[in-house]
Amino acid sequence: MSTLPKLRLEHVTKQFSVRGSDETFTALDDVSIDLAAGEFLVLVGPSGCGKSTLLDLLGGLSEPTSGRILLDGRSVSGPGLDRGIVFQQYALLPWRTARANVEFGLEAKGLSKKQGRVLADDYLDLVGLAGFGDRYPHELSGGMKQRVAIARSLAFDPEVLLMDEPFAALDAQTRESLQDELLRIWRETGKTILFITHGIDEAIYLGQRVAVLTSRPGRVKTIVDIDIDRHVEDVRSGEAFRQYRHVIWSLLHSEVERARDLELGAATAGVEHV
Ligand code: ADP
Ligand code: MG
């Protein structure tokens, strides 16, 4: 029986050179995570811990300094249609309608104009935007724009959906309804999803597992298995949810404290040198 993970991060380290010096800055340090096919994994970590850096690596927009990223056992090199990315900013083309945004690039997949249109409408339907295909981005709310972005990613039928704080710019109400929509879409499509957030509730609500990252440099601190019944009313107020929130909050809180101590330490050291 094959137990090959869909996506594997293998001792991934990413360093940046510091401008104007020989030093390097380590953004990610020895990150190893496996995602099973069809899994919904959430990465949560403090601001600046390297989440977007990790997403860029997964998307093939940059390369690890060391370590490997494997999709179905094959090394990722460069961007590819096997990975769909949804960013925090909607990244829609403002001069194209919602439908035309979803259609964009589908010809490159060998679809005819007509097939592209049908597919785009199917995916707009899936994300709850049936009938909005002719609207331009400026005629859509933030939540609707993000639905279009999700539809566009899914239209390419990627193996893996990578999402970098896609709901962070939305109001709480819209965010919660998009979380529900995303869970529904995930169940309907069976996609493997890696979702990045700094929101604890969002992580618990969405993830089958939640990987907590340390602050600079980003390492995997713990992976928490989430086992809650999401079908009950107001699940975020339930006892199980509260316990998970406390566990993850404590893990993150100690990281935020550590980062502050490091910064204070550096500042004090600086003063002593003067
Ligand atoms: P997060 O998404 O978790 O908030 P990022 O991945 O954006 O964090 O950034 C992690 C760290 O790496 C930050 O300190 C950031 O300044 C640094 N960083 C990100 N990209 C670059 C780059 N291209 N060159 C130098 N430093 C970078
Ligand atoms: Mg980020």
Coordinates of C-alpha atoms and ligand atoms in Angstrom, one line a residue:
M1 CA 0.0 0.0 0.0
S2 CA 1.3 3.4 -0.9
T3 CA 1.7 5.9 1.9
L4 CA 3.5 8.5 -0.2
P5 CA 2.5 11.9 1.2
K6 CA 0.9 14.3 -1.3
L7 CA 3.2 17.1 -0.2
R8 CA 6.4 16.7 1.8
L9 CA 8.6 19.4 3.3
E10 CA 11.9 17.8 4.1
H11 CA 14.3 19.7 6.3
V12 CA 13.5 22.9 4.5
T13 CA 15.7 25.9 5.5
K14 CA 15.5 29.3 3.9
Q15 CA 18.1 32.0 4.4
F16 CA 18.2 35.5 2.9
S17 CA 21.3 37.5 2.5
V18 CA 21.3 40.7 4.6
R19 CA 21.7 43.7 2.3
G20 CA 25.0 45.4 2.7
S21 CA 26.7 42.7 4.8
D22 CA 28.0 39.1 4.5
E23 CA 25.5 37.9 7.1
T24 CA 22.5 35.7 6.3
F25 CA 19.1 35.9 7.9
T26 CA 17.4 32.5 8.6
A27 CA 13.7 32.8 7.9
L28 CA 12.9 29.1 8.1
D29 CA 14.9 26.5 9.9
D30 CA 14.7 22.8 9.3
V31 CA 10.9 22.6 8.6
S32 CA 9.6 19.1 8.0
I33 CA 5.9 18.4 7.4
D34 CA 4.0 15.8 5.5
L35 CA 0.5 16.4 4.1
A36 CA -1.5 13.3 3.2
A37 CA -3.7 13.4 0.1
G38 CA -6.9 15.1 0.8
E39 CA -5.7 16.5 4.1
F40 CA -6.5 20.0 5.4
L41 CA -3.5 21.3 7.3
V42 CA -3.3 24.7 8.8
L43 CA 0.0 26.5 9.6
V44 CA -0.3 29.1 12.4
G45 CA 2.5 31.3 13.5
P46 CA 3.3 34.8 14.7
S47 CA 3.8 37.6 12.3
G48 CA 7.2 37.5 10.6
C49 CA 7.9 33.8 11.4
G50 CA 8.3 32.9 7.8
K51 CA 4.8 31.7 6.8
S52 CA 4.7 33.6 3.5
T53 CA 8.3 32.6 2.8
L54 CA 7.2 29.0 3.2
L55 CA 4.3 29.5 0.8
D56 CA 6.6 31.0 -1.8
L57 CA 8.8 28.0 -1.6
L58 CA 5.8 25.6 -1.9
G59 CA 4.5 27.7 -4.9
G60 CA 8.0 27.4 -6.5
L61 CA 8.4 31.1 -6.5
S62 CA 11.7 30.7 -4.6
E63 CA 14.0 27.8 -3.7
P64 CA 15.0 26.4 -0.3
T65 CA 18.6 27.1 0.8
S66 CA 18.6 23.5 1.9
G67 CA 16.1 20.7 2.1
R68 CA 13.5 19.6 -0.4
I69 CA 9.9 20.0 -1.3
L70 CA 8.2 17.0 -2.9
L71 CA 4.9 16.8 -4.6
D72 CA 3.8 13.2 -5.1
G73 CA 7.4 12.3 -4.4
R74 CA 8.8 14.6 -7.1
S75 CA 10.9 17.6 -6.3
V76 CA 9.1 20.9 -6.9
S77 CA 11.0 23.2 -9.2
G78 CA 9.3 26.4 -10.2
P79 CA 5.6 27.3 -10.3
G80 CA 3.2 24.9 -11.8
L81 CA -0.5 24.4 -12.3
D82 CA -0.4 21.4 -9.9
R83 CA -0.4 24.0 -7.1
G84 CA -3.1 26.7 -6.8
I85 CA -2.3 29.7 -4.7
V86 CA -4.7 32.1 -3.0
F87 CA -3.2 35.2 -1.5
Q88 CA -4.5 37.6 1.1
Q89 CA -4.9 40.3 -1.6
Y90 CA -7.4 39.2 -4.2
A91 CA -5.0 39.4 -7.1
L92 CA -7.8 39.7 -9.6
L93 CA -7.4 41.4 -12.9
P94 CA -9.5 44.6 -12.5
W95 CA -10.4 44.9 -16.2
R96 CA -11.8 41.4 -16.5
T97 CA -15.2 40.2 -15.3
A98 CA -15.4 37.6 -12.6
R99 CA -15.9 34.9 -15.2
A100 CA -13.1 36.2 -17.4
N101 CA -10.8 36.2 -14.3
V102 CA -11.6 32.5 -13.7
E103 CA -11.3 31.7 -17.5
F104 CA -7.9 33.5 -17.6
G105 CA -5.2 31.0 -18.6
L106 CA -7.5 28.1 -19.1
E107 CA -6.8 28.1 -22.8
A108 CA -3.2 27.2 -21.9
K109 CA -4.7 24.0 -20.4
G110 CA -6.0 23.2 -23.8
L111 CA -9.6 24.2 -23.2
S112 CA -11.7 25.8 -25.9
K113 CA -13.3 29.2 -25.3
K114 CA -16.7 27.5 -24.8
Q115 CA -15.3 24.8 -22.4
G116 CA -13.5 27.5 -20.5
R117 CA -16.7 29.5 -20.1
V118 CA -18.7 26.5 -18.9
L119 CA -15.9 25.5 -16.5
A120 CA -15.7 29.1 -15.1
D121 CA -19.4 29.2 -14.5
D122 CA -19.3 25.8 -12.8
Y123 CA -16.6 27.0 -10.4
L124 CA -18.3 30.4 -9.8
D125 CA -21.4 28.2 -8.9
L126 CA -19.3 26.1 -6.5
V127 CA -18.0 29.2 -4.6
G128 CA -21.6 30.6 -4.4
L129 CA -21.3 33.2 -7.1
A130 CA -23.8 31.8 -9.6
G131 CA -25.1 34.8 -11.6
F132 CA -22.2 37.1 -10.7
G133 CA -20.0 36.1 -13.7
D134 CA -20.5 39.4 -15.5
R135 CA -19.5 41.6 -12.6
Y136 CA -16.1 43.4 -12.5
P137 CA -14.0 43.2 -9.4
H138 CA -14.9 46.7 -8.3
E139 CA -18.5 45.7 -8.3
L140 CA -17.9 42.8 -5.8
S141 CA -17.4 42.9 -2.1
G142 CA -14.1 41.7 -0.5
G143 CA -15.6 38.3 0.3
M144 CA -16.9 37.9 -3.2
K145 CA -13.5 38.8 -4.7
Q146 CA -11.9 36.2 -2.6
R147 CA -14.5 33.7 -3.8
V148 CA -13.5 34.5 -7.4
A149 CA -9.9 34.0 -6.5
I150 CA -10.7 30.6 -5.0
A151 CA -12.8 29.7 -8.1
R152 CA -9.9 30.7 -10.3
S153 CA -7.4 28.5 -8.4
L154 CA -9.8 25.5 -8.4
A155 CA -10.6 25.8 -12.1
F156 CA -7.0 24.7 -12.9
D157 CA -7.8 21.5 -10.9
P158 CA -4.6 21.7 -8.8
E159 CA -3.3 18.8 -6.8
V160 CA -2.8 21.1 -3.8
L161 CA -4.4 24.4 -2.8
L162 CA -2.0 26.8 -1.0
M163 CA -3.7 29.6 0.9
D164 CA -1.8 32.5 2.5
E165 CA -4.1 34.3 5.0
P166 CA -6.8 34.5 2.4
F167 CA -9.5 35.7 4.7
A168 CA -7.4 38.1 6.9
A169 CA -8.6 41.3 5.1
L170 CA -12.3 40.4 5.5
D171 CA -14.7 41.3 8.3
A172 CA -15.4 38.7 10.9
Q173 CA -18.9 37.7 9.6
T174 CA -17.7 37.3 6.0
R175 CA -14.6 35.4 7.2
E176 CA -16.7 32.9 9.1
S177 CA -19.0 32.3 6.2
L178 CA -16.0 31.8 3.8
Q179 CA -14.5 29.4 6.3
D180 CA -17.7 27.3 6.1
E181 CA -17.7 27.6 2.3
L182 CA -14.1 26.5 2.1
L183 CA -14.8 23.4 4.3
R184 CA -17.7 22.5 2.0
I185 CA -15.6 23.0 -1.1
W186 CA -12.8 20.9 0.4
R187 CA -15.3 18.1 1.2
E188 CA -16.8 18.3 -2.3
T189 CA -13.5 18.3 -4.2
G190 CA -11.2 16.3 -1.9
K191 CA -8.3 18.7 -2.5
T192 CA -5.3 18.7 -0.3
I193 CA -5.2 22.1 1.4
L194 CA -2.4 23.9 3.2
F195 CA -3.8 27.0 4.8
I196 CA -1.8 29.7 6.5
T197 CA -3.1 32.0 9.1
H198 CA -2.2 33.9 12.2
G199 CA -5.7 33.4 13.6
I200 CA -6.1 30.8 16.3
D201 CA -9.8 30.3 15.9
E202 CA -9.5 30.1 12.1
A203 CA -6.8 27.5 12.5
I204 CA -8.8 25.3 14.8
Y205 CA -12.1 25.7 12.9
L206 CA -10.5 24.7 9.5
G207 CA -7.7 22.3 10.3
Q208 CA -7.6 18.6 10.7
R209 CA -4.2 19.3 12.0
V210 CA -2.7 22.6 13.1
A211 CA 1.1 23.1 12.8
V212 CA 2.3 25.8 15.2
L213 CA 5.4 27.6 14.0
T214 CA 8.0 29.3 16.3
S215 CA 8.9 32.9 15.8
R216 CA 12.1 33.8 14.0
P217 CA 13.4 31.6 12.6
G218 CA 10.3 29.6 11.8
R219 CA 10.4 26.0 13.0
V220 CA 7.6 23.5 13.6
K221 CA 7.0 23.8 17.3
T222 CA 4.1 21.3 17.5
I223 CA 1.5 19.7 15.4
V224 CA -1.9 19.5 17.1
D225 CA -4.6 17.1 15.9
I226 CA -8.0 18.7 15.9
D227 CA -11.0 16.6 16.7
I228 CA -14.1 18.6 17.0
D229 CA -17.7 18.2 15.8
R230 CA -18.1 21.2 13.4
H231 CA -21.8 20.5 12.8
V232 CA -23.0 21.7 16.2
E233 CA -24.3 25.3 16.6
D234 CA -21.7 27.9 17.6
V235 CA -18.9 25.4 17.7
R236 CA -16.4 28.1 18.6
S237 CA -18.0 28.4 22.0
G238 CA -17.9 24.7 22.8
E239 CA -15.7 23.2 25.5
A240 CA -13.4 21.2 23.1
F241 CA -12.9 24.3 21.0
R242 CA -12.0 26.4 24.0
Q243 CA -9.4 23.8 25.1
Y244 CA -7.8 23.8 21.7
R245 CA -7.8 27.6 21.7
H246 CA -6.0 27.6 25.1
V247 CA -3.4 25.0 24.0
I248 CA -2.5 26.9 20.8
W249 CA -2.7 30.3 22.4
S250 CA -0.2 29.1 25.0
L251 CA 2.1 27.7 22.4
L252 CA 2.0 31.0 20.4
H253 CA 2.1 33.2 23.4
S254 CA 5.4 31.7 24.6
E255 CA 6.8 32.3 21.1
V256 CA 5.7 36.0 21.1
E257 CA 7.3 36.4 24.5
R258 CA 10.5 34.7 23.3
A259 CA 10.7 37.0 20.3
R260 CA 10.2 40.0 22.5
D261 CA 13.0 38.8 24.9
L262 CA 15.3 38.3 21.9
E263 CA 14.6 41.8 20.7
L264 CA 15.0 43.4 24.2
G265 CA 18.2 41.3 24.6
A266 CA 19.5 42.6 21.3
A267 CA 18.5 46.2 22.2
T268 CA 20.2 46.0 25.6
A269 CA 23.3 44.4 24.1
G270 CA 23.4 47.3 21.7
V271 CA 23.2 49.9 24.5
E272 CA 26.1 48.2 26.3
H273 CA 28.3 48.5 23.3
V274 CA 27.8 52.2 23.0
Ligands
ADP1 P1 5.1 35.9 7.8 O1 4.4 35.6 6.5 O2 5.1 34.8 8.8 O3 4.6 37.2 8.5 P2 7.4 36.3 6.1 O4 7.6 34.9 5.5 O5 6.7 37.3 5.2 O6 6.6 36.2 7.5 O7 8.8 36.9 6.5 C1 9.6 36.2 7.4 C2 10.9 36.9 7.6 O8 11.7 36.8 6.4 C3 10.7 38.4 7.9 O9 11.6 38.8 8.8 C4 11.0 39.1 6.5 O10 11.5 40.4 6.7 C5 12.0 38.1 5.9 N1 12.0 38.1 4.5 C6 11.0 37.7 3.7 N2 11.3 37.7 2.4 C7 12.5 38.3 2.3 C8 13.4 38.6 1.2 N3 13.1 38.4 0.0 N4 14.6 39.1 1.6 C9 15.0 39.2 2.8 N5 14.2 39.0 3.9 C10 13.0 38.5 3.6
MG2 MG 2.7 36.5 5.6

